[in-house]
Each structure stands twice: as structure tokens, then as C-alpha cells.
Amino acid sequence: MEARNRQIFRLMALFGALLLVLVGALFNLTIISRDKYVADSEDSKTRTLTVQANRGSILDSSGTPLAYDKTSYNINFYRDPVQTGEKWRALYTDVILETIAILEKNGNESIDTFVIRRNEAGEYYFYWGAITDEDAIAARDKLWRGNMTIDADATAEEAYNTLRQRYMIPDDLPYEDAAKVLSVWQEVQNLAFKSYVPVTVASDVDASTVAEITQRSDELMGMSAVQSFTRTYPRGSMAAHVIGYMGKVYSETTLQEMKDKGYSTDALAGISGIESTMEDQLTSASGERVGKQVVEVDSRGRIQRVLSSTEATQGNDVQLTIDSDLQQKLEDALEANIKSINETQQQIYNSKLESYKKKEQDRGGRETRFATSGGAVVLDVNTGQVLALASYPSYDLNLFTGGISEEDYATLNDPISAPLFNKVISSKAEPGSTFKMVTAYAGLAEGEITPEETIDCLTEFTEIVQQGKAPSCWQKDPSKHTGENVTKALKDSCNYYFYTVSNRLGIDKINKWSDIFGLTSKTGIELPGEATGYVANQQVLYDNQKDIDTGQQNSKPYLVKLLIEKQLRSYGVLRGVEYSDYQVERAATRIVQLVGSEQELGPSIRAIMREELDIPESISYARRWHQEISSILYEITWNPVQTILTGIGQSVTAVTPIALARYIAAIANGGTVYETSLIKRIIAPDGTIVQENSPKVVSTLNDTNGYLEYIREGMREVVSAEDGGTAASMFEGFEYVNDMAAKTGTAQVSKIDLENTAWFVAYTPFEKPEIAVVVYIPNGYSGAYAAPTARDIMQFYRDRQKQEQNNNVPNPGGLVQ
């Protein structure tokens, strides 16, 4: 009995212990966990929303807005996240359709972001905007399919049909209208993880639409009109390449950087121009400038009340150095100039039609190109400030506000006129005779010539003969270029004179002074996409340390390789052997790589042909095949002819218009090379100056001997009828012709003269220079033909200057204020 009692006692103790465990677990579940769940629940009821103020404005030099945020109204759509299923999707689709009808009735547009497009043939495809990187496209595709719940292997058409069914779009609704509805649903799904954030259906709508949407709010469930901001460009296309535009960012790297700075996932940012480079100053969407609202939401994600808020701060204003009146004049003058050249070219072409058709036939039928685009820039020579910058053709910046259409974007990406491409900072071209001032100054500074030394033009420069031919001067009557000193040679643009100077200097000294003048470095202008120019030498002509096809600074090495491949195949035909493409390409590559090495060409070429193509060296030697190959390689082998061609701005030299403008400014101001700048100052919302830019010196010529005076005088005589300058006819009757200096430049780019690149550079006034003007017109025929743009600008600038001086003359007995 006693043993049994002990056993019962042990069982009761065990049950008691189990009961304590259960009580403890229950306590943990109901008390401790309750606190955690309550905390989680409380946390889930609050959300933090971002609030933005105005983006900073972009102003011209006088403070006139060129880009600003205006107060506007958007139509937003909020879908209750718990209202799901076919019934609710059908209801919301009807609401979206009715809203779009209201918008379009009043002349507004709804968003057009749906990624599935349809071409004219009725074929569906995915469109990812400006993205071209395959990895980025794949990432976008995967994300979109995940958001929209679309199978990974579904075609564009299959995905489109699936979404039409899912969102209960009427069968008779055409694609164009269905895509508008699906654009809204797509944005809803993109923000599904933020169900409390509404989708913008339309931006910057008119007052009638705001009123109608507001009045019908009960009927149009989820739709509302809310105050917002719209980026506005009041001058349309003026200074488009300077100002730039805004849009959505697609680069994954940039998106991450923006996220780190506090941008929201749907924030817009500057894509080009000053909008892009000054994003950190202009934006109100990052960091401490973003306002915050902590709101309480219900279980459906609907906002119930605002718990706390911090005010948003608008971005800083950016004031440019651009003079709007001068900018508009420059754009108008450049456009008129290009159109006039085009008309003249067509007249010349038609008058010599047979001759030009023959030349076109000789180059494979490619039609002659006439002037259709160009660039021009005006610099303050004493500061490097950009007063005007025009790239033609331009485009209306307002096209990008609210999202540009696929059709408009395709037009702006026309490969020939390239409206989006900034020709002033991103184009590179042979400078032609505008480069001769570098050669002249280098010759004087290095002691290779003196200001008084004269050289008679003999037309052909027989000191250097290449393949039996000597370089010649453009002037076929040498009697017109006799007694050429440095000043007269610039006035006459005598090639023979500059061949002589370049031959004495050598390429290293020409490169040295090109660097000092700033032609081979970026100018520092605050715009994305500035290219870097280069002046010819062996590495520029061909660098055997870089890939032939993709690593060179010009196309000559690649073309030479193709010629050698053709030659090697012809040897195979003569020997009755057919070589594979791999054999020929490998042999040609090895042969081209001999250039710039210390290996002797003849034996090395023969050895490569033996090793790669099994051609006995005795055969290649006997038939002089190595010599034929060597003559082709000469095109990319630095030689004295390349040096003297560089001295007149040709060979493979290529510079940007903005760098050329900086160089002309340095000649005008006495030898100071400045960084170019578009930014005058940064202004905080309260009006205080955040940053004031001052001129930055890059290099100086240290012209203690006054050599620039001889060069400036030569440039003055270029436009002088009395001195018989090369551009005198273009300035006949020009009021300020005696108070300016200039130089023409014509660079040959093909065997058809109409396709020559036209350059014209100038500065004014002559004695105390203030502005430099550079005009660049691809396929512009002749440098003098680009002069009208510069002439119009100098007329405008000097007339305005004269008017301002007259306005400051006091009345008799009065005082100057």
C-alpha cells in the first residue's frame, strides 16, 4: 500500500510539473507574445510618406527662368488593396476607362507606360524605353513579370491577352485604349508593396478635368485630383542641349545611388544637360530636403490621420552664364546658315551632276551628304564663361514632361540629324586651317621661325615625297603666296608655309603646344558627354598596344587590316589555295601589329605569311609581296607627311568645337587658357548664395615675346578686303570688320568637296577682346560658308553694346547714375 501511494505521489508530481510547463507556455503565448504582437500591430498601422517641394529653377545670366516647377494638378488612382477578385477588377477598369474619357475630352493625356507595344503589322513586342544593355533588359523583364504575375516564357502577345482577361477589359476595346488602361494597372502592380501609395494617371491636367473628377468622386471610386508640380521649359527648344530634361532613371547603378540618397522609387531625375549634372543642387527629392508624414492607416491600407510631419525644402536654383537673347540669336543664325549652305550645295551638285554621280559610284553608291546639322558657341574670352551654345537641330524640352512618346523619341534619335546629340561638346572633327595658329605659335616659341622670316610658296612641298607625290598648297598660283611671313601666311592660309614650319618642328613639338592650348583635354564644361579631342601622332594614328577593331582613336587601322586581308586572299588565288577567314584575319592582325614595333617590316611580313598561310618566304620575296603589304601599312605608319598634314589641321587630328573655342579665346586674351563654365552661381531657396563660380586657369602661354600679336594681326587680315583675306568677301560692308579677327577652316573628309567640314572662328573687339565665336558645320563645303553665323552674332553683340553705351550718355547738365 505504501509503495502504491509513493507511485501515485510521483505521478501527481509529474502531472504538476507538466501543468506548470503548460501554464508557462500559455503565459508566454497570451501575455509575452501579446505584447510583441501588439507592438507589431501598432507598427503595421503607421506608414511614413515622403513629401516634396519644388525642384530648383534653372535661370539665365539675368535671372530669367529657363526651367522651373509650376503648381499643377494630377489625377491619382488609389485601389483599395482588399477589394480583389473579378468583380472589383471589372469595376475599377470601368472607372479607369471613364477617367481616361474625361481626360481626353478635355485635351489631356493619361500615362502611356505599358511595356507591351504593337507595331503596324499588328505584332506585339516588349518595349523597355531607352535601355539597351541586355542584362538590364533581362532584369526589367523579370521584375515586370513578377509584378504582373506573368509566366517567364510567355510571349508579348500571350502576356497581353492574359492581362486583358485578368483586368476584365471589354473585348471590343481596341489595343490603343486597352494599353492605356493596362498602363494604370501596371503602375498599381509596381506599387503593390506600397498599397497606400496612389498611382498618377495623368499629370498637369486642366481645371475642367479637376472639377469633373472632384464632382464625380463618389462615382469614380479611387480617383482624385491632387496638387503637384510640373517641370516647365518656357522657351521650348532654346538652349535645350544646355538645360537638359528629366525622366525616369533605368540604370540599376544610378537607381541604387538615388535610393541611398533617399529618393523614392518613382522619383524623376535629370537625364541630360544641367538638369543632370546639377541634380544634387536642383532636386527636392533627396536627403533632408524631402518632407515626411507619418500616417495611420487602417487594415485596408487607407490613411486615417496624420500623426506627425516635417516640412519639405525646395531645391537650390542654378543660375547659368547663358545670355538668353544672345542664345536665341545664335540658334536662329546657325539654323539659317545651315539651310542656306544646303541650298547652295544642291545648286552646285545639280550643275555638276554627272561628275558627282561618278564620284558616288566610285565609292559604292553612297549619296553625297549636304549640310543638315552643326554647332556654335560664344565664349567670354576673359573668363571662359559660355554665353551661348547652340546645337542644330534642337528639340522641345517639354516633350519629355510627363513622359515622351515612342514616336517622338524615335524622331529625336534620327541618326543623321541627331537632335539629342550636342554637337558642340560631343562632336570631334578635323579642325582644318583653324589649327594653323597652333603651328604658327609653336614655330615662333620654339625658334623654328621668326616673325620676319619669309617663305615663298612653291605649291608643291618637294622636301617630302610620298609614293612619288609631294603635298601641295591649295593655291595653285604660287605667285599669289610669295614673301609669306607668319602674319601673311595666316591671312592667305598658305599650306606650303605651314608645311615648312611643321617639318621643322616635328610632331612632338606640335603636340606639346596643342596640349598647352587645351585642344587635347576636356574643357570642364558642366555638361555630360563632353568628348576629348586629340592631335595626330603615332599612337593616335595607330597604337599597336590596343585592339585594332575597337581600341583605336580612328578607323584607319581597321581599314588597313581589311585591305591587307583582301591582298592576302589574292595571293591565295594566285597560288590556288583557299584560306579560311580565321587564317586571313589572324595573319592580317599580326602584320598590322608590326607597325610601331622595332621589327624590320620586310622579313617580319614574309615570316608571318609563311607561318600563318604557308607561303614560302622565297615566293613572297621573289614576287615582292612583302613590299605590297608594306605600302598598305604606310597608311598607319607615322611619317613626315603625317607631320606636315597635322600642321595644317588634318591627318587624324580631331577636336571638339568647345575646345576650339577655348583655344581661340586664349589667343584673344593674351594666352590664358580657362576652363569653360556654364554655372554662374547656386542660389538657396532663401536667396543666399551657396556657390559663386570664378574663372579657373588651366594653362598659360607665357607670351613674353609678344608672338601672339603677329598671329592676331594675321587673323585680323583674314576678313580684311584691303589685305585680301580668305574670308574678306563674307564681310564686305560689315560695320565691325576692322574690329575683329577670324580664321576659316576647311577639312577634307572625302573625295567629294561638298562634304568638307566647315569651320569659322572669330573674336571681337580686336584691341580689347570680349567674345570668341566658333561655328562648326559638318558637310558644310567651305570654311568661309560658316562665317554668316559668326557675323550675325558679332553684329548683334556689338549693336547691343553700342545701344547700352548710348543709354548711359547723360543729358546736358545731367549726371550718370
mmCIF file with all atom_site columns, C-alpha atoms in Angstrom, residues 430-437 474 490 493-495 647-650 663 743-747 759:
data_model
loop_
_atom_site.group_PDB
_atom_site.id
_atom_site.type_symbol
_atom_site.label_atom_id
_atom_site.label_alt_id
_atom_site.label_comp_id
_atom_site.label_asym_id
_atom_site.label_entity_id
_atom_site.label_seq_id
_atom_site.pdbx_PDB_ins_code
_atom_site.Cartn_x
_atom_site.Cartn_y
_atom_site.Cartn_z
_atom_site.occupancy
_atom_site.B_iso_or_equiv
_atom_site.pdbx_formal_charge
_atom_site.auth_seq_id
_atom_site.auth_comp_id
_atom_site.auth_asym_id
_atom_site.auth_atom_id
_atom_site.pdbx_PDB_model_num
ATOM 1  C CA . GLU A 1 430 ? 39.497 67.717 -88.157  1.00 0.00 ? 430 GLU A CA 1
ATOM 2  C CA . PRO A 1 431 ? 39.935 71.447 -87.493  1.00 0.00 ? 431 PRO A CA 1
ATOM 3  C CA . GLY A 1 432 ? 41.487 72.251 -90.864  1.00 0.00 ? 432 GLY A CA 1
ATOM 4  C CA . SER A 1 433 ? 43.207 75.617 -91.127  1.00 0.00 ? 433 SER A CA 1
ATOM 5  C CA . THR A 1 434 ? 41.835 76.853 -87.795  1.00 0.00 ? 434 THR A CA 1
ATOM 6  C CA . PHE A 1 435 ? 44.689 74.783 -86.351  1.00 0.00 ? 435 PHE A CA 1
ATOM 7  C CA . LYS A 1 436 ? 47.361 76.870 -88.122  1.00 0.00 ? 436 LYS A CA 1
ATOM 8  C CA . MET A 1 437 ? 47.605 79.335 -85.238  1.00 0.00 ? 437 MET A CA 1
ATOM 9  C CA . TRP A 1 474 ? 45.563 74.801 -102.096 1.00 0.00 ? 474 TRP A CA 1
ATOM 10 C CA . LEU A 1 490 ? 47.732 83.156 -91.736  1.00 0.00 ? 490 LEU A CA 1
ATOM 11 C CA . SER A 1 493 ? 46.132 80.331 -95.174  1.00 0.00 ? 493 SER A CA 1
ATOM 12 C CA . CYS A 1 494 ? 49.175 79.154 -97.134  1.00 0.00 ? 494 CYS A CA 1
ATOM 13 C CA . ASN A 1 495 ? 49.611 75.399 -96.733  1.00 0.00 ? 495 ASN A CA 1
ATOM 14 C CA . GLY A 1 647 ? 50.406 71.160 -89.002  1.00 0.00 ? 647 GLY A CA 1
ATOM 15 C CA . ILE A 1 648 ? 47.502 72.289 -91.194  1.00 0.00 ? 648 ILE A CA 1
ATOM 16 C CA . GLY A 1 649 ? 44.851 70.607 -89.020  1.00 0.00 ? 649 GLY A CA 1
ATOM 17 C CA . GLN A 1 650 ? 44.420 67.366 -90.924  1.00 0.00 ? 650 GLN A CA 1
ATOM 18 C CA . TYR A 1 663 ? 41.854 77.942 -77.815  1.00 0.00 ? 663 TYR A CA 1
ATOM 19 C CA . LYS A 1 743 ? 40.117 82.252 -89.395  1.00 0.00 ? 743 LYS A CA 1
ATOM 20 C CA . THR A 1 744 ? 38.446 79.867 -91.784  1.00 0.00 ? 744 THR A CA 1
ATOM 21 C CA . GLY A 1 745 ? 38.913 76.111 -91.719  1.00 0.00 ? 745 GLY A CA 1
ATOM 22 C CA . THR A 1 746 ? 38.015 73.596 -94.410  1.00 0.00 ? 746 THR A CA 1
ATOM 23 C CA . ALA A 1 747 ? 38.733 69.949 -93.612  1.00 0.00 ? 747 ALA A CA 1
ATOM 24 C CA . TRP A 1 759 ? 34.787 75.842 -89.532  1.00 0.00 ? 759 TRP A CA 1
#
